[in-house]
């Protein structure tokens, strides 16, 4: 998969570099020794992952050149909004956002409770417009390898919780590295998420071996193995992991304590903040529709995500799952998820927002609609087929039978049809709303 654009290093400022592709510039962490101005590199999520020879880079850029500008044009057209018949309240929001003013908590609440299909349509269009204004047509596609479904945790919503009687698997170190190598060498991934239950069979030494080997492949290593100790995460950072996916699940401390027995929201938040502090790129967020939560909680979920200043928002609907304490909880609507994407885009206009598999599981059109409601990132499941169904965190996971080559092709087709390009390589220099709060 040629799903990344190489960039040229044009300036160095301390440990950061400014890179350029087709006249657009981004800031990235220089995470490699021996790079110099003029080098061509691949970067993902603001981290340089690999140097590439100039002739190879030129060749890739040549194939990208025409399509890149075509895609930009398509995205510009698709994200234009027509203000002619726009309802007053929507116009007011648009004006605020255009002036880069914060939307307030009560306004977020109102937007999350909209139900009129015409108003929802306008809401999603404005969010898509803001996404385009902040990111251009940049999108990112990460691969996820689910390497173990053993878990010491017992979260009430999760299909691989400790107490659920399911067949368990654990990939060996060699299997994980081989799956990552295939993802990078055969399929062209530049960012891989290594995810599991809280499985302490993988001690620090094993995790370090895995992270070092996967980093060496020239990819951004995301770790997502739950609430391990700060020391473990520090060692993994030193081994080359640069990103962590860890949701806080809900901003409501009582709901958290009930649904994640024996753990507290405060500890989870403290760990996420620590990861950020030591340099990890963070993806975090929440589950929409947990029992006991209200629209006010959802507003707080979005605002807590913002406070944690992640590189990527990761949230999705609860998918009630058999033989879990939440099996009979009602499913949320697709529109509630799309509204959450749109409102998150307004609240933190410069963020990356992921369309999660749970939204796709809720509705086959969820991926496309999420991308058109303000989201700009996707994750593809590249767990080896023999383990895919066993990582059953919820029922009917849409990726269970998706073969990698086909899902890449479908994703590329979808992104191109929307005019999106794989240029989430670093941080833009766009200004964000400053000095105001959402209170
Ligand atoms: N064990 C790690 C952790 O908890 O951070 C990582 C793996 S865990 C399966 C990844 C995420 O799956 C959780 O953070 C949770 O938000 C999500 N999840 C689990 N069960 C779910 C369900 N039934 N519906 C939607 N999301 C779910
Ligand atoms: Fe385990 Fe994570 Fe599932 Fe909780 S959400 S049971 S920690 S895999």
Coordinates of C-alpha atoms and ligand atoms in Angstrom, one line a residue:
X1 CA 0.0 0.0 0.0
X2 CA 1.4 3.3 -1.0
X3 CA -0.5 5.0 1.7
X4 CA 2.0 7.6 2.8
X5 CA 3.7 10.5 1.2
X6 CA 7.4 11.1 1.7
X7 CA 8.5 14.5 2.8
X8 CA 11.7 16.5 2.6
X9 CA 13.4 17.8 5.7
X10 CA 13.8 21.5 5.2
X11 CA 14.8 22.8 8.7
X12 CA 15.8 21.5 12.1
X13 CA 14.7 23.2 15.3
X14 CA 16.1 21.3 18.3
X15 CA 14.6 17.8 18.3
X16 CA 11.9 18.9 15.7
X17 CA 12.1 19.1 12.0
X18 CA 10.1 21.0 9.4
X19 CA 9.2 18.8 6.5
X20 CA 7.7 19.7 3.1
X21 CA 5.7 17.9 0.5
X22 CA 4.2 19.6 -2.5
X23 CA 4.7 23.0 -0.8
X24 CA 2.9 22.1 2.4
X25 CA 4.9 22.1 5.6
X26 CA 4.6 20.1 8.9
X27 CA 6.5 19.8 12.1
X28 CA 7.7 16.4 13.2
X29 CA 9.8 14.9 16.0
X30 CA 13.2 13.9 14.6
X31 CA 13.2 10.4 16.1
X32 CA 16.2 9.1 14.2
X33 CA 19.9 9.6 14.5
X34 CA 21.9 11.0 11.5
X35 CA 19.2 12.9 9.7
X36 CA 20.1 16.1 7.9
X37 CA 18.5 18.9 5.9
X38 CA 17.6 17.6 2.5
X39 CA 16.9 14.0 3.6
X40 CA 13.6 12.4 2.5
X41 CA 11.6 10.8 5.3
X42 CA 8.3 9.1 6.2
X43 CA 6.6 10.4 9.2
X44 CA 3.3 9.5 11.0
X45 CA 1.4 11.3 13.7
X46 CA 4.2 13.9 14.1
X47 CA 7.0 11.3 14.5
X48 CA 9.6 10.6 11.9
X49 CA 9.6 6.9 11.3
X50 CA 12.1 6.2 8.5
X51 CA 14.5 7.8 6.1
X52 CA 14.2 6.9 2.5
X53 CA 16.6 7.2 -0.4
X54 CA 16.1 10.3 -2.5
X55 CA 15.5 8.4 -5.8
X56 CA 12.8 6.2 -4.1
X57 CA 11.1 9.3 -2.6
X58 CA 11.1 11.1 -5.9
X59 CA 9.6 8.1 -7.6
X60 CA 6.8 7.9 -5.0
X61 CA 6.2 11.7 -5.2
X62 CA 6.0 11.5 -9.0
X63 CA 3.2 9.0 -8.8
X64 CA 1.5 11.1 -6.1
X65 CA 1.8 14.5 -7.8
X66 CA -1.2 14.5 -10.1
X67 CA -3.5 12.6 -7.9
X68 CA -2.6 14.7 -4.8
X69 CA -3.9 17.9 -6.4
X70 CA -6.9 16.1 -7.8
X71 CA -7.8 14.7 -4.4
X72 CA -7.4 18.2 -2.8
X73 CA -9.8 19.6 -5.3
X74 CA -12.4 16.8 -4.7
X75 CA -12.2 17.4 -0.9
X76 CA -12.5 21.2 -1.3
X77 CA -15.7 20.7 -3.3
X78 CA -17.1 18.1 -1.0
X79 CA -16.5 20.2 2.1
X80 CA -18.0 23.4 0.8
X81 CA -21.2 24.5 2.7
X82 CA -24.2 26.3 1.4
X83 CA -25.3 28.9 3.9
X84 CA -28.3 30.1 1.9
X85 CA -31.0 28.1 3.6
X86 CA -29.1 27.4 6.8
X87 CA -31.2 27.6 10.0
X88 CA -30.3 30.6 12.2
X89 CA -28.9 28.5 15.0
X90 CA -26.6 26.7 12.6
X91 CA -25.4 30.0 11.1
X92 CA -24.6 31.3 14.5
X93 CA -22.4 28.3 15.3
X94 CA -20.7 28.5 12.0
X95 CA -19.9 32.1 12.6
X96 CA -18.5 31.4 16.0
X97 CA -16.3 28.6 14.6
X98 CA -15.2 30.8 11.7
X99 CA -14.1 33.4 14.2
X100 CA -12.3 30.6 16.1
X101 CA -14.5 31.2 19.2
X102 CA -15.1 28.4 21.7
X103 CA -18.5 26.8 21.7
X104 CA -19.8 26.6 25.3
X105 CA -21.0 23.6 27.3
X106 CA -24.7 24.5 26.9
X107 CA -24.2 24.8 23.1
X108 CA -22.5 21.4 23.0
X109 CA -25.4 20.0 24.9
X110 CA -27.9 21.5 22.5
X111 CA -26.0 20.1 19.5
X112 CA -25.8 16.6 21.0
X113 CA -29.5 16.6 21.4
X114 CA -30.5 17.7 17.9
X115 CA -32.8 15.2 16.2
X116 CA -34.1 17.0 13.1
X117 CA -32.6 15.3 10.0
X118 CA -32.1 18.7 8.2
X119 CA -30.4 20.2 11.2
X120 CA -28.2 17.1 11.6
X121 CA -27.2 17.3 7.9
X122 CA -26.1 20.9 8.4
X123 CA -24.2 20.0 11.6
X124 CA -22.2 17.3 9.8
X125 CA -21.5 19.6 6.9
X126 CA -20.1 22.3 9.1
X127 CA -18.0 19.8 11.0
X128 CA -16.6 18.5 7.7
X129 CA -15.9 22.0 6.5
X130 CA -14.0 22.8 9.7
X131 CA -12.0 19.5 9.3
X132 CA -11.0 20.6 5.8
X133 CA -10.1 24.1 7.0
X134 CA -7.8 22.8 9.7
X135 CA -6.3 19.7 8.1
X136 CA -6.8 20.1 4.4
X137 CA -7.4 16.7 2.9
X138 CA -4.9 15.0 5.3
X139 CA -6.0 11.6 6.7
X140 CA -4.2 8.8 8.4
X141 CA -4.6 5.0 8.3
X142 CA -3.1 2.9 11.1
X143 CA -3.0 -0.8 11.4
X144 CA -3.9 -2.7 14.5
X145 CA -2.6 -6.0 15.6
X146 CA -4.5 -7.6 18.5
X147 CA -1.9 -9.8 20.0
X148 CA -3.6 -11.4 23.0
X149 CA -7.2 -11.7 24.4
X150 CA -6.1 -12.8 27.9
X151 CA -7.1 -10.1 30.3
X152 CA -6.7 -9.6 34.1
X153 CA -9.4 -6.8 33.9
X154 CA -13.1 -7.4 34.2
X155 CA -14.7 -4.4 32.6
X156 CA -18.4 -4.8 32.5
X157 CA -18.7 -3.9 28.8
X158 CA -15.9 -6.0 27.4
X159 CA -16.2 -9.3 25.6
X160 CA -12.7 -10.5 26.6
X161 CA -13.1 -9.6 30.3
X162 CA -11.5 -12.0 32.6
X163 CA -14.7 -13.7 33.8
X164 CA -16.1 -14.4 30.4
X165 CA -15.6 -18.0 29.3
X166 CA -14.1 -17.7 25.8
X167 CA -11.2 -19.5 24.0
X168 CA -8.1 -17.5 24.7
X169 CA -5.0 -16.9 22.5
X170 CA -1.7 -15.3 22.9
X171 CA 0.6 -14.6 19.9
X172 CA 4.2 -15.5 20.4
X173 CA 6.9 -12.8 20.1
X174 CA 7.9 -14.2 16.8
X175 CA 4.3 -14.2 15.5
X176 CA 3.8 -10.6 16.5
X177 CA 7.0 -9.4 14.8
X178 CA 6.2 -11.5 11.7
X179 CA 2.7 -9.9 11.5
X180 CA 4.2 -6.4 11.9
X181 CA 6.8 -7.1 9.2
X182 CA 4.1 -8.3 6.8
X183 CA 2.0 -5.1 7.6
X184 CA 5.0 -2.9 6.9
X185 CA 6.8 -4.7 4.0
X186 CA 3.8 -6.2 2.2
X187 CA 1.0 -3.7 2.9
X188 CA 3.0 -0.5 3.5
X189 CA 1.8 0.5 6.9
X190 CA 3.7 3.3 8.6
X191 CA 1.9 3.2 12.0
X192 CA 1.0 0.1 14.0
X193 CA -1.1 -0.3 17.1
X194 CA -0.1 -3.3 19.3
X195 CA -3.2 -4.0 21.4
X196 CA -4.1 -6.7 24.0
X197 CA -6.0 -7.3 27.2
X198 CA -4.1 -6.7 30.4
X199 CA -1.9 -9.8 29.9
X200 CA 1.0 -10.0 32.3
X201 CA 2.4 -13.1 30.5
X202 CA 4.1 -10.4 28.4
X203 CA 6.5 -9.0 31.0
X204 CA 8.6 -5.9 30.5
X205 CA 11.3 -7.9 28.8
X206 CA 9.0 -9.5 26.2
X207 CA 7.3 -6.2 25.5
X208 CA 10.6 -4.4 25.0
X209 CA 11.8 -7.1 22.6
X210 CA 8.6 -6.7 20.6
X211 CA 8.6 -2.9 20.5
X212 CA 12.3 -2.8 19.6
X213 CA 11.8 -5.2 16.7
X214 CA 8.7 -3.5 15.4
X215 CA 10.2 0.0 15.6
X216 CA 13.2 -1.3 13.6
X217 CA 10.9 -2.1 10.7
X218 CA 10.5 1.7 10.3
X219 CA 7.1 2.3 11.7
X220 CA 5.4 4.3 14.4
X221 CA 4.8 1.9 17.3
X222 CA 1.5 2.6 19.3
X223 CA 1.1 0.5 22.4
X224 CA -2.3 -0.3 23.8
X225 CA -2.0 -2.9 26.5
X226 CA -4.0 -1.3 29.3
X227 CA -3.1 0.0 32.7
X228 CA 0.4 -1.3 33.0
X229 CA 2.8 0.4 35.4
X230 CA 4.4 3.8 34.7
X231 CA 7.8 2.0 34.8
X232 CA 6.7 -0.4 32.0
X233 CA 5.5 2.4 29.8
X234 CA 8.7 4.4 30.4
X235 CA 10.8 1.3 29.4
X236 CA 8.6 0.9 26.3
X237 CA 9.2 4.5 25.3
X238 CA 12.9 4.0 25.7
X239 CA 12.6 0.9 23.5
X240 CA 11.1 2.9 20.7
X241 CA 7.3 3.1 21.3
X242 CA 6.2 6.6 20.6
X243 CA 2.5 6.5 20.8
X244 CA -0.1 5.1 23.2
X245 CA -3.8 4.3 22.8
X246 CA -5.6 4.4 26.1
X247 CA -9.1 5.5 26.6
X248 CA -10.4 6.9 29.9
X249 CA -13.7 5.3 28.9
X250 CA -16.0 7.8 30.8
X251 CA -15.5 11.1 32.6
X252 CA -18.0 10.0 35.2
X253 CA -15.9 8.7 38.1
X254 CA -18.8 6.7 39.6
X255 CA -19.7 5.0 36.3
X256 CA -16.0 4.3 35.8
X257 CA -15.6 2.7 39.2
X258 CA -18.7 0.5 38.7
X259 CA -17.8 -0.6 35.2
X260 CA -14.1 -1.2 35.7
X261 CA -14.1 -2.9 39.1
X262 CA -11.1 -2.3 41.3
X263 CA -9.8 0.7 39.3
X264 CA -10.4 4.4 39.4
X265 CA -10.8 7.1 36.9
X266 CA -8.3 9.2 38.7
X267 CA -5.6 6.5 38.3
X268 CA -6.4 6.1 34.6
X269 CA -6.2 9.8 34.0
X270 CA -3.0 10.1 35.9
X271 CA -1.4 7.4 33.8
X272 CA -2.6 9.0 30.5
X273 CA -1.1 12.3 31.7
X274 CA 2.1 10.6 32.6
X275 CA 2.4 9.0 29.1
X276 CA 1.9 12.4 27.6
X277 CA 4.5 13.9 29.9
X278 CA 7.2 11.5 28.9
X279 CA 6.7 12.1 25.3
X280 CA 4.1 9.6 24.0
X281 CA 1.7 10.7 21.2
X282 CA -1.6 10.0 22.8
X283 CA -4.9 8.6 21.4
X284 CA -7.6 8.7 24.0
X285 CA -11.4 9.0 24.4
X286 CA -14.5 7.3 25.7
X287 CA -17.3 4.9 25.1
X288 CA -20.7 6.5 24.1
X289 CA -23.8 5.1 25.7
X290 CA -22.5 3.5 28.9
X291 CA -25.4 2.9 31.3
X292 CA -25.8 5.6 33.9
X293 CA -24.4 8.3 31.6
X294 CA -26.3 11.4 30.3
X295 CA -25.8 14.1 27.7
X296 CA -23.9 16.1 30.3
X297 CA -21.5 13.2 30.8
X298 CA -21.0 13.1 27.0
X299 CA -20.2 16.9 27.0
X300 CA -17.7 16.2 29.8
X301 CA -16.2 13.2 27.9
X302 CA -15.4 15.5 25.0
X303 CA -14.0 18.2 27.2
X304 CA -11.9 15.8 29.2
X305 CA -10.5 14.4 26.0
X306 CA -9.6 17.9 25.0
X307 CA -7.9 18.7 28.3
X308 CA -5.7 15.6 27.8
X309 CA -4.6 17.2 24.5
X310 CA -4.3 14.0 22.6
X311 CA -3.0 13.7 19.1
X312 CA -6.0 11.6 18.3
X313 CA -9.6 11.4 19.6
X314 CA -10.7 7.7 19.9
X315 CA -14.3 7.2 20.9
X316 CA -17.1 4.9 19.8
X317 CA -20.5 3.5 20.8
X318 CA -20.9 0.8 23.3
X319 CA -21.7 -2.5 21.5
X320 CA -23.6 -4.5 24.1
X321 CA -22.1 -8.0 24.2
X322 CA -23.4 -11.4 25.2
X323 CA -22.4 -12.8 28.5
X324 CA -21.3 -9.5 29.9
X325 CA -23.0 -7.5 32.6
X326 CA -24.0 -4.9 29.9
X327 CA -25.5 -7.4 27.5
X328 CA -29.0 -6.0 27.7
X329 CA -28.0 -2.3 27.5
X330 CA -29.7 -0.4 24.6
X331 CA -27.6 0.4 21.6
X332 CA -27.0 4.1 20.9
X333 CA -27.9 5.6 17.5
X334 CA -25.4 6.2 14.7
X335 CA -26.5 9.8 14.8
X336 CA -25.3 10.2 18.4
X337 CA -21.9 9.0 17.4
X338 CA -21.8 11.3 14.3
X339 CA -23.0 14.2 16.5
X340 CA -20.1 13.4 19.0
X341 CA -17.6 13.5 16.1
X342 CA -19.0 16.8 14.9
X343 CA -19.1 18.5 18.3
X344 CA -15.5 17.2 19.1
X345 CA -14.4 18.8 15.8
X346 CA -15.9 22.1 16.9
X347 CA -14.4 21.9 20.4
X348 CA -10.9 20.9 19.2
X349 CA -10.8 21.9 15.6
X350 CA -7.2 20.9 15.0
X351 CA -7.5 17.4 16.4
X352 CA -7.3 14.1 14.6
X353 CA -10.6 12.2 15.1
X354 CA -10.7 8.5 14.5
X355 CA -13.7 6.6 13.0
X356 CA -13.7 3.5 15.2
X357 CA -14.6 -0.1 14.3
X358 CA -17.4 0.1 16.7
X359 CA -19.1 2.8 14.6
X360 CA -18.6 0.7 11.5
X361 CA -20.1 -2.3 13.4
X362 CA -23.1 -0.2 14.3
X363 CA -23.7 0.7 10.7
X364 CA -22.0 -0.2 7.4
X365 CA -22.1 3.3 6.2
X366 CA -20.6 4.6 9.5
X367 CA -17.1 4.9 8.2
X368 CA -18.0 7.1 5.3
X369 CA -20.5 9.1 7.3
X370 CA -18.0 9.6 10.1
X371 CA -15.4 10.9 7.7
X372 CA -18.0 13.4 6.4
X373 CA -19.0 14.5 9.9
X374 CA -15.6 15.8 10.9
X375 CA -13.4 12.7 11.3
X376 CA -10.1 12.2 9.5
X377 CA -8.5 8.9 10.7
X378 CA -9.1 5.2 10.3
X379 CA -7.7 2.1 11.7
X380 CA -7.5 -1.2 9.8
X381 CA -7.5 -4.6 11.5
X382 CA -4.4 -6.6 10.5
X383 CA -4.5 -9.2 13.2
X384 CA -3.8 -12.6 11.6
X385 CA -7.0 -14.2 10.5
X386 CA -6.8 -17.2 12.8
X387 CA -7.0 -14.9 15.8
X388 CA -9.4 -12.2 14.5
X389 CA -12.7 -13.7 15.8
X390 CA -11.1 -14.6 19.1
X391 CA -10.5 -10.9 19.9
X392 CA -14.2 -10.5 20.5
X393 CA -14.4 -7.4 22.6
X394 CA -17.9 -7.0 21.3
X395 CA -20.3 -9.0 19.2
X396 CA -20.4 -8.9 15.4
X397 CA -17.1 -6.9 15.0
X398 CA -17.2 -5.8 11.4
X399 CA -13.5 -6.6 10.8
X400 CA -13.8 -10.3 11.7
X401 CA -13.8 -11.5 8.1
X402 CA -12.1 -8.6 6.3
X403 CA -9.0 -9.9 4.5
X404 CA -6.2 -7.3 4.7
X405 CA -5.6 -6.7 1.0
X406 CA -9.3 -6.2 0.4
X407 CA -9.8 -3.9 3.4
X408 CA -6.9 -1.7 2.3
X409 CA -8.3 -1.5 -1.2
X410 CA -11.8 -0.6 0.1
X411 CA -10.2 2.0 2.4
X412 CA -8.1 3.6 -0.3
X413 CA -11.2 3.6 -2.7
X414 CA -13.3 5.3 0.0
X415 CA -10.7 7.9 0.9
X416 CA -10.0 8.7 -2.7
X417 CA -13.8 9.0 -3.4
X418 CA -13.8 11.6 -0.6
X419 CA -10.7 13.4 -1.8
X420 CA -8.5 12.5 1.2
X421 CA -4.8 11.9 1.0
X422 CA -2.4 10.2 3.4
X423 CA -0.7 13.3 4.7
X424 CA -1.1 13.1 8.5
X425 CA 2.6 13.2 8.9
X426 CA 3.0 16.0 11.4
X427 CA 1.6 19.0 13.2
X428 CA 0.3 21.9 11.1
X429 CA 1.1 25.5 12.0
X430 CA -2.6 26.5 12.1
X431 CA -3.6 28.5 15.2
X432 CA -6.3 27.2 17.4
X433 CA -8.8 29.1 19.7
X434 CA -6.8 30.3 22.6
X435 CA -7.4 32.0 26.0
X436 CA -11.1 30.9 26.1
X437 CA -12.8 28.0 27.8
X438 CA -15.9 26.0 27.0
X439 CA -17.5 26.8 30.4
Ligands
LIG1 N1 -7.0 -3.6 27.6 C1 -6.7 -2.3 27.0 C2 -7.5 -1.2 27.7 O1 -8.5 -1.5 28.3 O2 -7.1 -0.1 27.5 C3 -6.8 -2.3 25.5 C4 -7.8 -3.2 24.9 S1 -9.5 -2.7 25.1 C5 -10.3 -4.1 24.4 C6 -9.7 -1.4 24.0 C7 -11.0 -0.6 24.1 O3 -12.1 -1.4 23.7 C8 -11.4 -0.2 25.5 O4 -10.7 1.0 25.8 C9 -12.9 0.0 25.3 O5 -13.2 1.4 25.1 C10 -13.2 -0.7 24.0 N2 -14.3 -1.7 24.3 C11 -14.3 -2.8 25.0 N3 -15.5 -3.4 25.0 C12 -16.3 -2.6 24.2 C13 -17.7 -2.7 23.8 N4 -18.5 -3.7 24.2 N5 -18.2 -1.7 23.0 C14 -17.4 -0.7 22.6 N6 -16.1 -0.6 22.9 C15 -15.6 -1.5 23.7
LIG2 FE1 -9.5 -6.0 29.6 FE2 -9.3 -3.7 28.2 FE3 -11.4 -5.3 28.0 FE4 -11.1 -4.0 30.2 S1 -11.4 -3.1 28.2 S2 -11.6 -6.1 30.1 S3 -8.9 -4.0 30.4 S4 -9.3 -5.8 27.4

